[in-house]
């Protein structure tokens, strides 16, 4: 949904909460969506949820337009003194300010996520957090039909989740181990690493903790991979005939 064109719906769906910036102590506004009024209409195979009225992705990052602090709304941990200093020294000192629309455009949403990713990198956030932000950026670029940037951030998310799985504890941003395994499989499929995708699908199917719904998604993904592999094999055979 383009926020400029649908201002009446957005006004009904979104309210603001005060939020104190932990870096410069400015009181800023954090936009919150009334979830009960936002009907879910579908979920992509890589778990990107699509809604009838407002895309929540646009409003999942809080940003201080004064000092450049930005992070995901769902990250509730207090910043440490070291993290605050890192952001002040490496972002705030160079930040020229931002001014966003009342209701964010897709380009503004991308800018906010990139600022959150920069903050995460500067304060040495976990691989899981950085991967989660990269995944959200990929979904935004999908909505914008920017295939190249979508793939770039899918690859970044995949790399981050693989590292997080090996080095970090669960849950990762409310996602348990089984969901992260599934995301690794889905992202591997999207970057055309079908062997890796099948490996992680098997990890989930063998996991007794994985829900039946998640296993059903694995079977669907497995069928998608099989179709792609058949398509590639047919293409190779046709090229052999031609050359």
Short mmCIF file of C-alpha atoms in Angstrom, two decimals:
data_model
loop_
_atom_site.label_atom_id
_atom_site.label_comp_id
_atom_site.label_asym_id
_atom_site.label_seq_id
_atom_site.Cartn_x
_atom_site.Cartn_y
_atom_site.Cartn_z
CA UNK A 1 0.00 0.00 0.00
CA UNK A 2 1.25 3.46 -0.90
CA UNK A 3 0.82 5.53 2.27
CA UNK A 4 0.34 8.82 0.43
CA UNK A 5 -2.62 7.50 -1.60
CA UNK A 6 -4.35 5.82 1.33
CA UNK A 7 -4.01 8.40 4.08
CA UNK A 8 -7.57 7.97 5.38
CA UNK A 9 -7.04 4.24 5.99
CA UNK A 10 -3.64 4.86 7.55
CA UNK A 11 -5.06 7.51 9.89
CA UNK A 12 -7.59 4.97 11.10
CA UNK A 13 -5.06 2.15 11.42
CA UNK A 14 -2.03 3.86 12.99
CA UNK A 15 -1.45 5.62 16.28
CA UNK A 16 1.67 7.07 17.89
CA UNK A 17 3.47 6.36 21.14
CA UNK A 18 6.13 8.48 22.79
CA UNK A 19 9.61 6.99 22.78
CA UNK A 20 12.75 8.44 24.35
CA UNK A 21 15.80 8.14 22.12
CA UNK A 22 18.49 6.34 24.16
CA UNK A 23 21.23 8.27 22.38
CA UNK A 24 20.19 11.94 22.50
CA UNK A 25 17.21 11.66 24.92
CA UNK A 26 14.86 13.39 22.47
CA UNK A 27 11.22 12.33 22.79
CA UNK A 28 10.25 10.90 19.42
CA UNK A 29 7.09 9.29 18.06
CA UNK A 30 6.89 5.59 17.34
CA UNK A 31 4.06 4.57 15.02
CA UNK A 32 2.03 1.50 16.00
CA UNK A 33 -0.46 -0.38 13.81
CA UNK A 34 -3.80 -1.52 15.21
CA UNK A 35 -3.26 -5.17 14.41
CA UNK A 36 -6.85 -6.22 15.09
CA UNK A 37 -8.03 -4.13 12.12
CA UNK A 38 -5.35 -5.33 9.70
CA UNK A 39 -6.52 -8.55 8.04
CA UNK A 40 -3.91 -11.09 6.98
CA UNK A 41 -4.45 -12.04 3.33
CA UNK A 42 -1.52 -14.38 2.69
CA UNK A 43 1.96 -15.58 3.61
CA UNK A 44 4.75 -16.02 1.06
CA UNK A 45 6.71 -19.26 1.19
CA UNK A 46 9.57 -17.42 2.97
CA UNK A 47 7.10 -16.26 5.68
CA UNK A 48 6.58 -12.69 4.43
CA UNK A 49 3.07 -11.84 5.65
CA UNK A 50 0.79 -9.75 3.43
CA UNK A 51 -2.06 -7.69 4.87
CA UNK A 52 -5.23 -6.17 3.47
CA UNK A 53 -4.82 -2.55 4.58
CA UNK A 54 -1.36 -1.64 5.85
CA UNK A 55 2.00 -3.33 5.37
CA UNK A 56 3.40 -3.59 8.94
CA UNK A 57 6.92 -3.74 7.51
CA UNK A 58 6.77 0.01 6.94
CA UNK A 59 6.40 0.70 10.66
CA UNK A 60 8.63 -1.85 12.38
CA UNK A 61 11.64 0.45 12.84
CA UNK A 62 11.90 3.33 15.29
CA UNK A 63 14.18 6.18 14.11
CA UNK A 64 15.42 9.34 15.78
CA UNK A 65 15.48 11.96 13.03
CA UNK A 66 17.81 14.09 15.18
CA UNK A 67 20.76 11.77 15.93
CA UNK A 68 20.33 8.81 13.56
CA UNK A 69 19.56 6.15 16.16
CA UNK A 70 17.42 3.37 14.67
CA UNK A 71 16.39 -0.13 15.69
CA UNK A 72 13.59 -2.64 15.28
CA UNK A 73 10.57 -1.98 17.48
CA UNK A 74 10.63 -5.53 18.78
CA UNK A 75 14.19 -5.19 20.09
CA UNK A 76 13.44 -4.32 23.70
CA UNK A 77 16.89 -4.73 25.25
CA UNK A 78 18.41 -1.58 26.72
CA UNK A 79 21.49 -0.33 24.91
CA UNK A 80 24.69 -0.70 26.90
CA UNK A 81 26.93 2.34 27.56
CA UNK A 82 29.40 0.88 25.03
CA UNK A 83 26.70 0.58 22.35
CA UNK A 84 25.52 4.15 23.00
CA UNK A 85 29.07 5.46 22.62
CA UNK A 86 29.59 3.50 19.40
CA UNK A 87 26.42 4.96 17.87
CA UNK A 88 27.23 8.50 19.01
CA UNK A 89 30.79 8.34 17.69
CA UNK A 90 30.10 6.56 14.40
CA UNK A 91 26.59 7.71 13.44
CA UNK A 92 25.32 10.69 15.43
CA UNK A 93 28.49 12.77 14.96
CA UNK A 94 28.11 12.50 11.17
CA UNK A 95 24.32 12.40 10.91
CA UNK A 96 22.71 15.26 8.98
CA UNK A 97 19.15 14.55 10.08
CA UNK A 98 16.13 13.01 8.39
CA UNK A 99 12.57 14.15 7.77
CA UNK A 100 10.05 11.44 6.98
CA UNK A 101 6.46 11.74 5.82
CA UNK A 102 3.61 11.36 8.30
CA UNK A 103 2.97 7.93 6.72
CA UNK A 104 6.02 6.32 5.19
CA UNK A 105 6.52 5.58 1.52
CA UNK A 106 8.26 2.37 0.47
CA UNK A 107 11.46 4.33 -0.16
CA UNK A 108 11.31 5.84 3.33
CA UNK A 109 10.69 2.40 4.85
CA UNK A 110 13.80 1.10 3.07
CA UNK A 111 15.81 4.07 4.35
CA UNK A 112 14.68 3.39 7.92
CA UNK A 113 15.65 -0.28 7.73
CA UNK A 114 19.03 0.57 6.26
CA UNK A 115 19.59 3.00 9.12
CA UNK A 116 18.61 0.24 11.58
CA UNK A 117 21.04 -2.13 9.85
CA UNK A 118 23.81 0.47 10.06
CA UNK A 119 23.11 0.93 13.78
CA UNK A 120 23.18 -2.84 14.27
CA UNK A 121 26.52 -3.15 12.47
CA UNK A 122 28.06 -0.23 14.40
CA UNK A 123 27.07 -1.57 17.82
CA UNK A 124 28.18 -5.12 16.91
CA UNK A 125 24.71 -6.64 17.10
CA UNK A 126 24.15 -10.37 16.76
CA UNK A 127 24.24 -12.06 13.37
CA UNK A 128 20.61 -13.02 13.90
CA UNK A 129 19.49 -9.42 14.37
CA UNK A 130 21.35 -8.23 11.27
CA UNK A 131 19.98 -11.13 9.24
CA UNK A 132 16.43 -10.37 10.39
CA UNK A 133 16.76 -6.73 9.25
CA UNK A 134 18.24 -7.83 5.92
CA UNK A 135 15.30 -10.20 5.38
CA UNK A 136 12.81 -7.39 6.00
CA UNK A 137 14.69 -5.23 3.47
CA UNK A 138 14.45 -8.04 0.92
CA UNK A 139 10.69 -8.20 1.44
CA UNK A 140 10.36 -4.45 0.95
CA UNK A 141 12.33 -4.62 -2.29
CA UNK A 142 10.08 -7.49 -3.41
CA UNK A 143 7.07 -5.22 -2.96
CA UNK A 144 8.90 -2.55 -4.96
CA UNK A 145 9.68 -5.15 -7.66
CA UNK A 146 13.40 -4.47 -7.41
CA UNK A 147 14.66 -7.99 -8.14
CA UNK A 148 18.37 -7.18 -7.89
CA UNK A 149 18.18 -5.53 -4.46
CA UNK A 150 15.78 -8.18 -3.19
CA UNK A 151 18.26 -10.92 -4.08
CA UNK A 152 21.17 -8.98 -2.56
CA UNK A 153 19.44 -8.76 0.82
CA UNK A 154 18.14 -12.34 0.63
CA UNK A 155 21.76 -13.45 0.28
CA UNK A 156 22.78 -11.25 3.20
CA UNK A 157 19.95 -12.63 5.34
CA UNK A 158 20.86 -16.22 4.45
CA UNK A 159 24.51 -15.72 5.37
CA UNK A 160 23.51 -14.10 8.67
CA UNK A 161 21.03 -16.82 9.65
CA UNK A 162 23.57 -19.54 8.86
CA UNK A 163 26.12 -17.83 11.12
CA UNK A 164 23.52 -17.22 13.82
CA UNK A 165 22.44 -20.87 13.78
CA UNK A 166 26.01 -21.99 14.40
CA UNK A 167 26.99 -19.38 17.00
CA UNK A 168 23.91 -18.00 18.78
CA UNK A 169 21.16 -19.19 21.06
CA UNK A 170 17.43 -19.32 20.38
CA UNK A 171 14.96 -17.78 20.03
CA UNK A 172 16.13 -15.21 17.48
CA UNK A 173 13.65 -12.34 17.48
CA UNK A 174 10.88 -14.63 18.70
CA UNK A 175 11.76 -17.26 16.07
CA UNK A 176 12.57 -20.71 17.37
CA UNK A 177 15.19 -23.03 15.89
CA UNK A 178 12.74 -24.78 13.56
CA UNK A 179 11.56 -21.53 11.98
CA UNK A 180 15.13 -20.32 11.45
CA UNK A 181 15.98 -23.68 9.82
CA UNK A 182 12.99 -23.25 7.51
CA UNK A 183 14.04 -19.71 6.60
CA UNK A 184 17.52 -20.97 5.75
CA UNK A 185 15.93 -23.56 3.44
CA UNK A 186 13.60 -21.01 1.81
CA UNK A 187 16.34 -18.44 1.32
CA UNK A 188 18.69 -21.09 -0.08
CA UNK A 189 16.01 -21.92 -2.65
CA UNK A 190 15.68 -18.26 -3.60
CA UNK A 191 19.39 -17.86 -4.23
CA UNK A 192 19.31 -21.11 -6.26
CA UNK A 193 21.32 -23.23 -3.84
CA UNK A 194 18.95 -26.18 -4.10
CA UNK A 195 21.30 -28.71 -2.51
CA UNK A 196 21.55 -26.59 0.64
CA UNK A 197 17.79 -25.97 0.64
CA UNK A 198 17.08 -29.73 0.56
CA UNK A 199 19.56 -30.34 3.36
CA UNK A 200 17.77 -27.91 5.69
CA UNK A 201 14.35 -29.22 4.72
CA UNK A 202 15.47 -32.66 5.91
CA UNK A 203 16.69 -31.15 9.20
CA UNK A 204 13.16 -29.86 9.86
CA UNK A 205 11.33 -32.99 8.69
CA UNK A 206 13.44 -35.08 11.10
CA UNK A 207 12.81 -32.67 14.00
CA UNK A 208 10.03 -33.91 16.28
CA UNK A 209 9.55 -30.40 17.67
CA UNK A 210 8.66 -28.93 14.26
CA UNK A 211 4.94 -28.25 13.82
CA UNK A 212 2.86 -30.05 11.21
CA UNK A 213 2.18 -26.68 9.55
CA UNK A 214 5.91 -26.00 9.19
CA UNK A 215 6.48 -29.51 7.83
CA UNK A 216 3.69 -28.93 5.30
CA UNK A 217 5.55 -25.81 4.17
CA UNK A 218 8.68 -27.95 3.80
CA UNK A 219 6.86 -30.38 1.51
CA UNK A 220 5.61 -27.45 -0.59
CA UNK A 221 9.13 -26.02 -0.78
CA UNK A 222 10.49 -29.45 -1.68
CA UNK A 223 8.03 -29.63 -4.59
CA UNK A 224 9.10 -26.16 -5.76
CA UNK A 225 12.76 -27.24 -5.72
CA UNK A 226 11.93 -30.42 -7.65
CA UNK A 227 10.10 -28.39 -10.30
CA UNK A 228 13.04 -26.00 -10.65
CA UNK A 229 15.54 -28.83 -10.94
CA UNK A 230 13.43 -30.50 -13.67
CA UNK A 231 13.22 -27.17 -15.47
CA UNK A 232 17.00 -26.74 -15.34
CA UNK A 233 17.59 -30.31 -16.51
CA UNK A 234 15.24 -29.82 -19.48
CA UNK A 235 17.05 -26.59 -20.34
CA UNK A 236 20.44 -28.32 -20.24
CA UNK A 237 19.17 -31.11 -22.50
CA UNK A 238 17.77 -28.64 -25.03
CA UNK A 239 21.10 -26.77 -25.09
CA UNK A 240 22.96 -30.06 -25.68
CA UNK A 241 20.73 -30.75 -28.70
CA UNK A 242 21.33 -27.25 -30.10
CA UNK A 243 25.10 -27.28 -29.63
#
